[in-house]
Amino acid sequence: MTGVTESRLWRRLMALAEIGAIPGGGVDRQALSEGEIAAWRLVVGWAREAGLEPATDPAGNLFLVLPGRDRAAAPVLAGSHLDTQPNGGRFDGAAGVLAALDALTDLAASGRVPARDCVAVAWMNEEGSRFAPGMMGSEAFCGVRGLDAIRAVRDADGTSVGDALDRLHAAVPDLPRRALGGPVAAYLELHIEQGPVLEAAGCSVGIVTGIQGKKTFSVWISGAEGHAGTLAMAERRDAVTAFARCAAALDAEIGAIDPAIRFTIGRVQVTPNAPSVIAGEVRFSIDLRHPDNAVLDAAGIRIAPLCRERAGPCAVAVTPLVDAPSNRFDPVLQARIARAAAECGLPAMPVLSAAGHDARHLAGLCPSAMIFIPCRGGISHAPAEWAEPDHVAAGATVLARVLADLAYAESLPLTDGAVR
Amino acid sequence: MTGVTESRLWRRLMALAEIGAIPGGGVDRQALSEGEIAAWRLVVGWAREAGLEPATDPAGNLFLVLPGRDRAAAPVLAGSHLDTQPNGGRFDGAAGVLAALDALTDLAASGRVPARDCVAVAWMNEEGSRFAPGMMGSEAFCGVRGLDAIRAVRDADGTSVGDALDRLHAAVPDLPRRALGGPVAAYLELHIEQGPVLEAAGCSVGIVTGIQGKKTFSVWISGAEGHAGTLAMAERRDAVTAFARCAAALDAEIGAIDPAIRFTIGRVQVTPNAPSVIAGEVRFSIDLRHPDNAVLDAAGIRIAPLCRERAGPCAVAVTPLVDAPSNRFDPVLQARIARAAAECGLPAMPVLSAAGHDARHLAGLCPSAMIFIPCRGGISHAPAEWAEPDHVAAGATVLARVLADLAYAESLPLTDGAVR
């Protein structure tokens, strides 16, 4: 695809990546940060140029609305998120929001009014790095989690989601507020695969069949502080060495269950974290995923006993946070994506999502589907994250086609008959 | 000892502990912080009331001078430090500075001018928690480490020792500056034991024979960041699980060498430290101590190979920081301390220091000795750190007696003959 890096979508992706840019081509634009507010302003400006109507809701989700003929009909949504990991990349989230905006910009320019509102959406705090766990915006929108509970979550500096949301809304006083939630006719999300399957197969489009199940936990190890030079080894209750034994055992046992398991300790916080003080406390995160819910449950159940066995003289408390079983996306929308790819001559294949996405929650509300594009080496959540311009264009083309089907259909949901 | 909590020394200890007070009776007054500057003002005020002459030097050490008859003679120094660990106690450091000040206050009030200057001293950054490693003030004073290298060290926020020293000096413009270092006739330091020996033996005075050897290291584990949900376990280079294997193996092997070994991993820093990102880097501290230099060397040599064996696909770099062999304190001063305790009817015993102290560096410069007092349960570097008022008084009494011996002796060093 010649000239694809001169396309509006690619130029916008690169412009958005300047906000929160970090060395190595990465992006640090965490949820509800000044950077995300700046990203909103940029994206809202593009939406207004296209004649779309921006709005926000109490959960800090951003909506860019192309009005339809029947404003009372359930809208079609497409999007992803604008926040990144602290050491994140340029495509995770941004590609899905900007591809949806791009498709609506073309629909608006065509002058053909859709049957129902079509909305590009950016969900609040998908990543969950600053405020854990993530997907807060889609959870609140879909009624999975109450807004009060979400507003009470605090970041490492003690700032609450509630305060950060209020600052976000104060920073964009010109944006109309809409109520939280409401009926949705269908949801589409384009995203980088964050895995190696599509690249290895030479496919530019992945038809996502579902999302593997995920459990997360917070583990607290409680020992006793002491002087590194004086307290005898036998008398210590050292939280760091207890952590080391627990983590090594968990990784060896749970990480070896089968090749599809994913077990990660990504965050470790030691108190007081001083070189000559035996640590009194360690808190750490566990992220556990598997496509088979039975395996996931069996692995999750092993965590607390394994920690207790290895913690020696320290106490252990394991708190479950996220418990999201595997889900399957709408088969009719999957078929529609496959047909759109075939019509464009783009090689496509079914693929399971190993990562979680906001589409998991939307799938409980309405027919939903995801389109994956390859990313280099399967790398994401890192500055080296990269999607080829022609893969971005391919995914956006398929998204635009399916979105147009949904925009102009006489009635929704789409039926099998309409596809085959 | 009735009324000992109404003594000047005890009241001053409790007043000083208000500066940087934290819940549970602890103190957070790290080196060169606003709290330490406030502590200086309080102590300097007390010194001026007593007629002592305060001064500072380029390394941020504080001197409170009782002028002697011969101002050109090498002075006698006694003291400790005013900084604490982030989660420290009320006695570690403060007791030694205030006991020395108390003794000089009595000498000044007696009207009998000493033969030479007698100086209470507070050394800069003994603890090494904010700026690592510690004992910077005594190292600079004794020529163990250059001031330029010390000034270049930065804290976690990026502030350098140099900038923090300049701020300290700007905050006390009325304090005369003296040159760094110079000859010293003798050095005494009172300190809590930070171990259980004196308490278990029912001794209120410990005659410190020496300080056990200590090595510290900084270890860097380098892996590769990746997405927690997508990257297969077999393809990961996870720095956290590599750390866990290294730390568990080091603790099991080095911690078991013999009952006198002390092995501590007190600080662990994970990058990027986000729950859904496989960690790309871990840096951690090692603190290793043993009274026998041969055992210490043999243990130190095992660290790098053990880390390399257990780090799996990650790279490891082990950087030695502190390498301080065991030392022995001056036998004449030890005998003098024993005699002073006997004269006062105080039970005393020889004891090895398991913790490092500024006296280690002074011992390379002049005859030096330390007096320990018991602390409850051997606990220090924690809010629960506690010394009984009568133990503080006992140690201070012995310190004052030996300091008076040194203040009025016709010539120094003291000789065996003068003691026996």
PDB file of C-alpha atoms in Angstrom, chain B residues 90-191:
ATOM      1  CA  ARG B  90      14.517   7.679  68.871  1.00  0.00           C
ATOM      2  CA  PHE B  91      17.926   6.499  70.113  1.00  0.00           C
ATOM      3  CA  ASP B  92      20.055   5.306  67.188  1.00  0.00           C
ATOM      4  CA  GLY B  93      22.568   8.156  66.728  1.00  0.00           C
ATOM      5  CA  ALA B  94      20.743  10.764  68.816  1.00  0.00           C
ATOM      6  CA  ALA B  95      21.768   9.129  72.123  1.00  0.00           C
ATOM      7  CA  GLY B  96      25.464   9.367  71.249  1.00  0.00           C
ATOM      8  CA  VAL B  97      25.343  13.014  70.144  1.00  0.00           C
ATOM      9  CA  LEU B  98      23.272  14.145  73.137  1.00  0.00           C
ATOM     10  CA  ALA B  99      25.356  12.135  75.662  1.00  0.00           C
ATOM     11  CA  ALA B 100      28.516  13.839  74.348  1.00  0.00           C
ATOM     12  CA  LEU B 101      26.806  17.252  74.472  1.00  0.00           C
ATOM     13  CA  ASP B 102      25.645  16.472  78.015  1.00  0.00           C
ATOM     14  CA  ALA B 103      29.152  15.589  79.155  1.00  0.00           C
ATOM     15  CA  LEU B 104      30.626  18.769  77.620  1.00  0.00           C
ATOM     16  CA  THR B 105      27.842  20.850  79.160  1.00  0.00           C
ATOM     17  CA  ASP B 106      28.878  19.555  82.607  1.00  0.00           C
ATOM     18  CA  LEU B 107      32.594  20.102  81.854  1.00  0.00           C
ATOM     19  CA  ALA B 108      31.856  23.687  80.751  1.00  0.00           C
ATOM     20  CA  ALA B 109      29.776  24.333  83.870  1.00  0.00           C
ATOM     21  CA  SER B 110      32.578  23.050  86.103  1.00  0.00           C
ATOM     22  CA  GLY B 111      34.702  26.014  85.052  1.00  0.00           C
ATOM     23  CA  ARG B 112      37.793  23.804  84.801  1.00  0.00           C
ATOM     24  CA  VAL B 113      39.276  24.422  81.321  1.00  0.00           C
ATOM     25  CA  PRO B 114      40.351  21.199  79.562  1.00  0.00           C
ATOM     26  CA  ALA B 115      43.898  20.723  78.299  1.00  0.00           C
ATOM     27  CA  ARG B 116      42.680  20.572  74.704  1.00  0.00           C
ATOM     28  CA  ASP B 117      39.491  21.234  72.740  1.00  0.00           C
ATOM     29  CA  CYS B 118      36.713  18.757  73.505  1.00  0.00           C
ATOM     30  CA  VAL B 119      34.177  18.402  70.719  1.00  0.00           C
ATOM     31  CA  ALA B 120      30.728  16.833  70.470  1.00  0.00           C
ATOM     32  CA  VAL B 121      30.180  15.797  66.852  1.00  0.00           C
ATOM     33  CA  ALA B 122      27.237  14.733  64.675  1.00  0.00           C
ATOM     34  CA  TRP B 123      28.483  12.998  61.520  1.00  0.00           C
ATOM     35  CA  MET B 124      26.641  13.538  58.236  1.00  0.00           C
ATOM     36  CA  ASN B 125      24.522  10.672  56.810  1.00  0.00           C
ATOM     37  CA  GLU B 126      25.490   7.710  58.918  1.00  0.00           C
ATOM     38  CA  GLU B 127      22.402   5.714  57.930  1.00  0.00           C
ATOM     39  CA  GLY B 128      22.777   5.725  54.163  1.00  0.00           C
ATOM     40  CA  SER B 129      19.063   5.256  53.536  1.00  0.00           C
ATOM     41  CA  ARG B 130      18.423   8.425  51.514  1.00  0.00           C
ATOM     42  CA  PHE B 131      21.959   8.622  50.059  1.00  0.00           C
ATOM     43  CA  ALA B 132      23.693   5.213  49.871  1.00  0.00           C
ATOM     44  CA  PRO B 133      26.051   4.053  51.212  1.00  0.00           C
ATOM     45  CA  GLY B 134      26.157   5.807  54.593  1.00  0.00           C
ATOM     46  CA  MET B 135      28.844   7.128  56.958  1.00  0.00           C
ATOM     47  CA  MET B 136      29.609   9.835  54.438  1.00  0.00           C
ATOM     48  CA  GLY B 137      30.558  12.515  56.974  1.00  0.00           C
ATOM     49  CA  SER B 138      33.082  10.381  58.868  1.00  0.00           C
ATOM     50  CA  GLU B 139      34.426   8.952  55.599  1.00  0.00           C
ATOM     51  CA  ALA B 140      35.085  12.442  54.248  1.00  0.00           C
ATOM     52  CA  PHE B 141      36.536  13.635  57.580  1.00  0.00           C
ATOM     53  CA  CYS B 142      38.899  10.651  57.800  1.00  0.00           C
ATOM     54  CA  GLY B 143      39.902  10.760  54.129  1.00  0.00           C
ATOM     55  CA  VAL B 144      38.377   7.355  53.419  1.00  0.00           C
ATOM     56  CA  ARG B 145      36.338   8.773  50.534  1.00  0.00           C
ATOM     57  CA  GLY B 146      36.702  11.976  48.527  1.00  0.00           C
ATOM     58  CA  LEU B 147      34.167  14.738  49.021  1.00  0.00           C
ATOM     59  CA  ASP B 148      33.620  15.097  45.266  1.00  0.00           C
ATOM     60  CA  ALA B 149      32.525  11.461  44.998  1.00  0.00           C
ATOM     61  CA  ILE B 150      30.237  11.907  48.001  1.00  0.00           C
ATOM     62  CA  ARG B 151      28.679  15.107  46.620  1.00  0.00           C
ATOM     63  CA  ALA B 152      27.828  13.309  43.371  1.00  0.00           C
ATOM     64  CA  VAL B 153      25.621  10.649  45.042  1.00  0.00           C
ATOM     65  CA  ARG B 154      21.908  11.150  44.365  1.00  0.00           C
ATOM     66  CA  ASP B 155      18.746  10.158  46.255  1.00  0.00           C
ATOM     67  CA  ALA B 156      15.701   8.479  44.683  1.00  0.00           C
ATOM     68  CA  ASP B 157      14.325  11.892  43.635  1.00  0.00           C
ATOM     69  CA  GLY B 158      17.565  12.798  41.839  1.00  0.00           C
ATOM     70  CA  THR B 159      18.779  15.304  44.466  1.00  0.00           C
ATOM     71  CA  SER B 160      22.556  15.140  44.913  1.00  0.00           C
ATOM     72  CA  VAL B 161      24.384  15.145  48.239  1.00  0.00           C
ATOM     73  CA  GLY B 162      26.172  18.256  46.945  1.00  0.00           C
ATOM     74  CA  ASP B 163      22.929  20.182  46.459  1.00  0.00           C
ATOM     75  CA  ALA B 164      21.552  18.953  49.789  1.00  0.00           C
ATOM     76  CA  LEU B 165      24.798  19.988  51.560  1.00  0.00           C
ATOM     77  CA  ASP B 166      24.617  23.446  49.997  1.00  0.00           C
ATOM     78  CA  ARG B 167      21.026  23.790  51.202  1.00  0.00           C
ATOM     79  CA  LEU B 168      22.032  22.687  54.709  1.00  0.00           C
ATOM     80  CA  HIS B 169      24.813  25.261  54.871  1.00  0.00           C
ATOM     81  CA  ALA B 170      22.569  28.000  53.465  1.00  0.00           C
ATOM     82  CA  ALA B 171      20.035  27.190  56.214  1.00  0.00           C
ATOM     83  CA  VAL B 172      22.616  27.789  58.998  1.00  0.00           C
ATOM     84  CA  PRO B 173      24.510  30.901  57.790  1.00  0.00           C
ATOM     85  CA  ASP B 174      25.467  31.793  61.379  1.00  0.00           C
ATOM     86  CA  LEU B 175      27.552  28.616  61.810  1.00  0.00           C
ATOM     87  CA  PRO B 176      31.343  29.096  61.283  1.00  0.00           C
ATOM     88  CA  ARG B 177      32.897  26.791  58.688  1.00  0.00           C
ATOM     89  CA  ARG B 178      36.046  24.868  59.457  1.00  0.00           C
ATOM     90  CA  ALA B 179      38.294  22.908  57.100  1.00  0.00           C
ATOM     91  CA  LEU B 180      37.609  19.232  56.477  1.00  0.00           C
ATOM     92  CA  GLY B 181      39.478  16.719  58.645  1.00  0.00           C
ATOM     93  CA  GLY B 182      42.539  17.390  60.793  1.00  0.00           C
ATOM     94  CA  PRO B 183      44.282  15.536  63.628  1.00  0.00           C
ATOM     95  CA  VAL B 184      42.200  13.981  66.424  1.00  0.00           C
ATOM     96  CA  ALA B 185      43.604  12.813  69.767  1.00  0.00           C
ATOM     97  CA  ALA B 186      40.861  10.295  70.578  1.00  0.00           C
ATOM     98  CA  TYR B 187      37.266   9.452  69.647  1.00  0.00           C
ATOM     99  CA  LEU B 188      34.423   8.061  71.764  1.00  0.00           C
ATOM    100  CA  GLU B 189      30.944   7.022  70.619  1.00  0.00           C
ATOM    101  CA  LEU B 190      27.981   5.926  72.717  1.00  0.00           C
ATOM    102  CA  HIS B 191      25.284   3.960  70.853  1.00  0.00           C
TER     103      HIS B 191
END
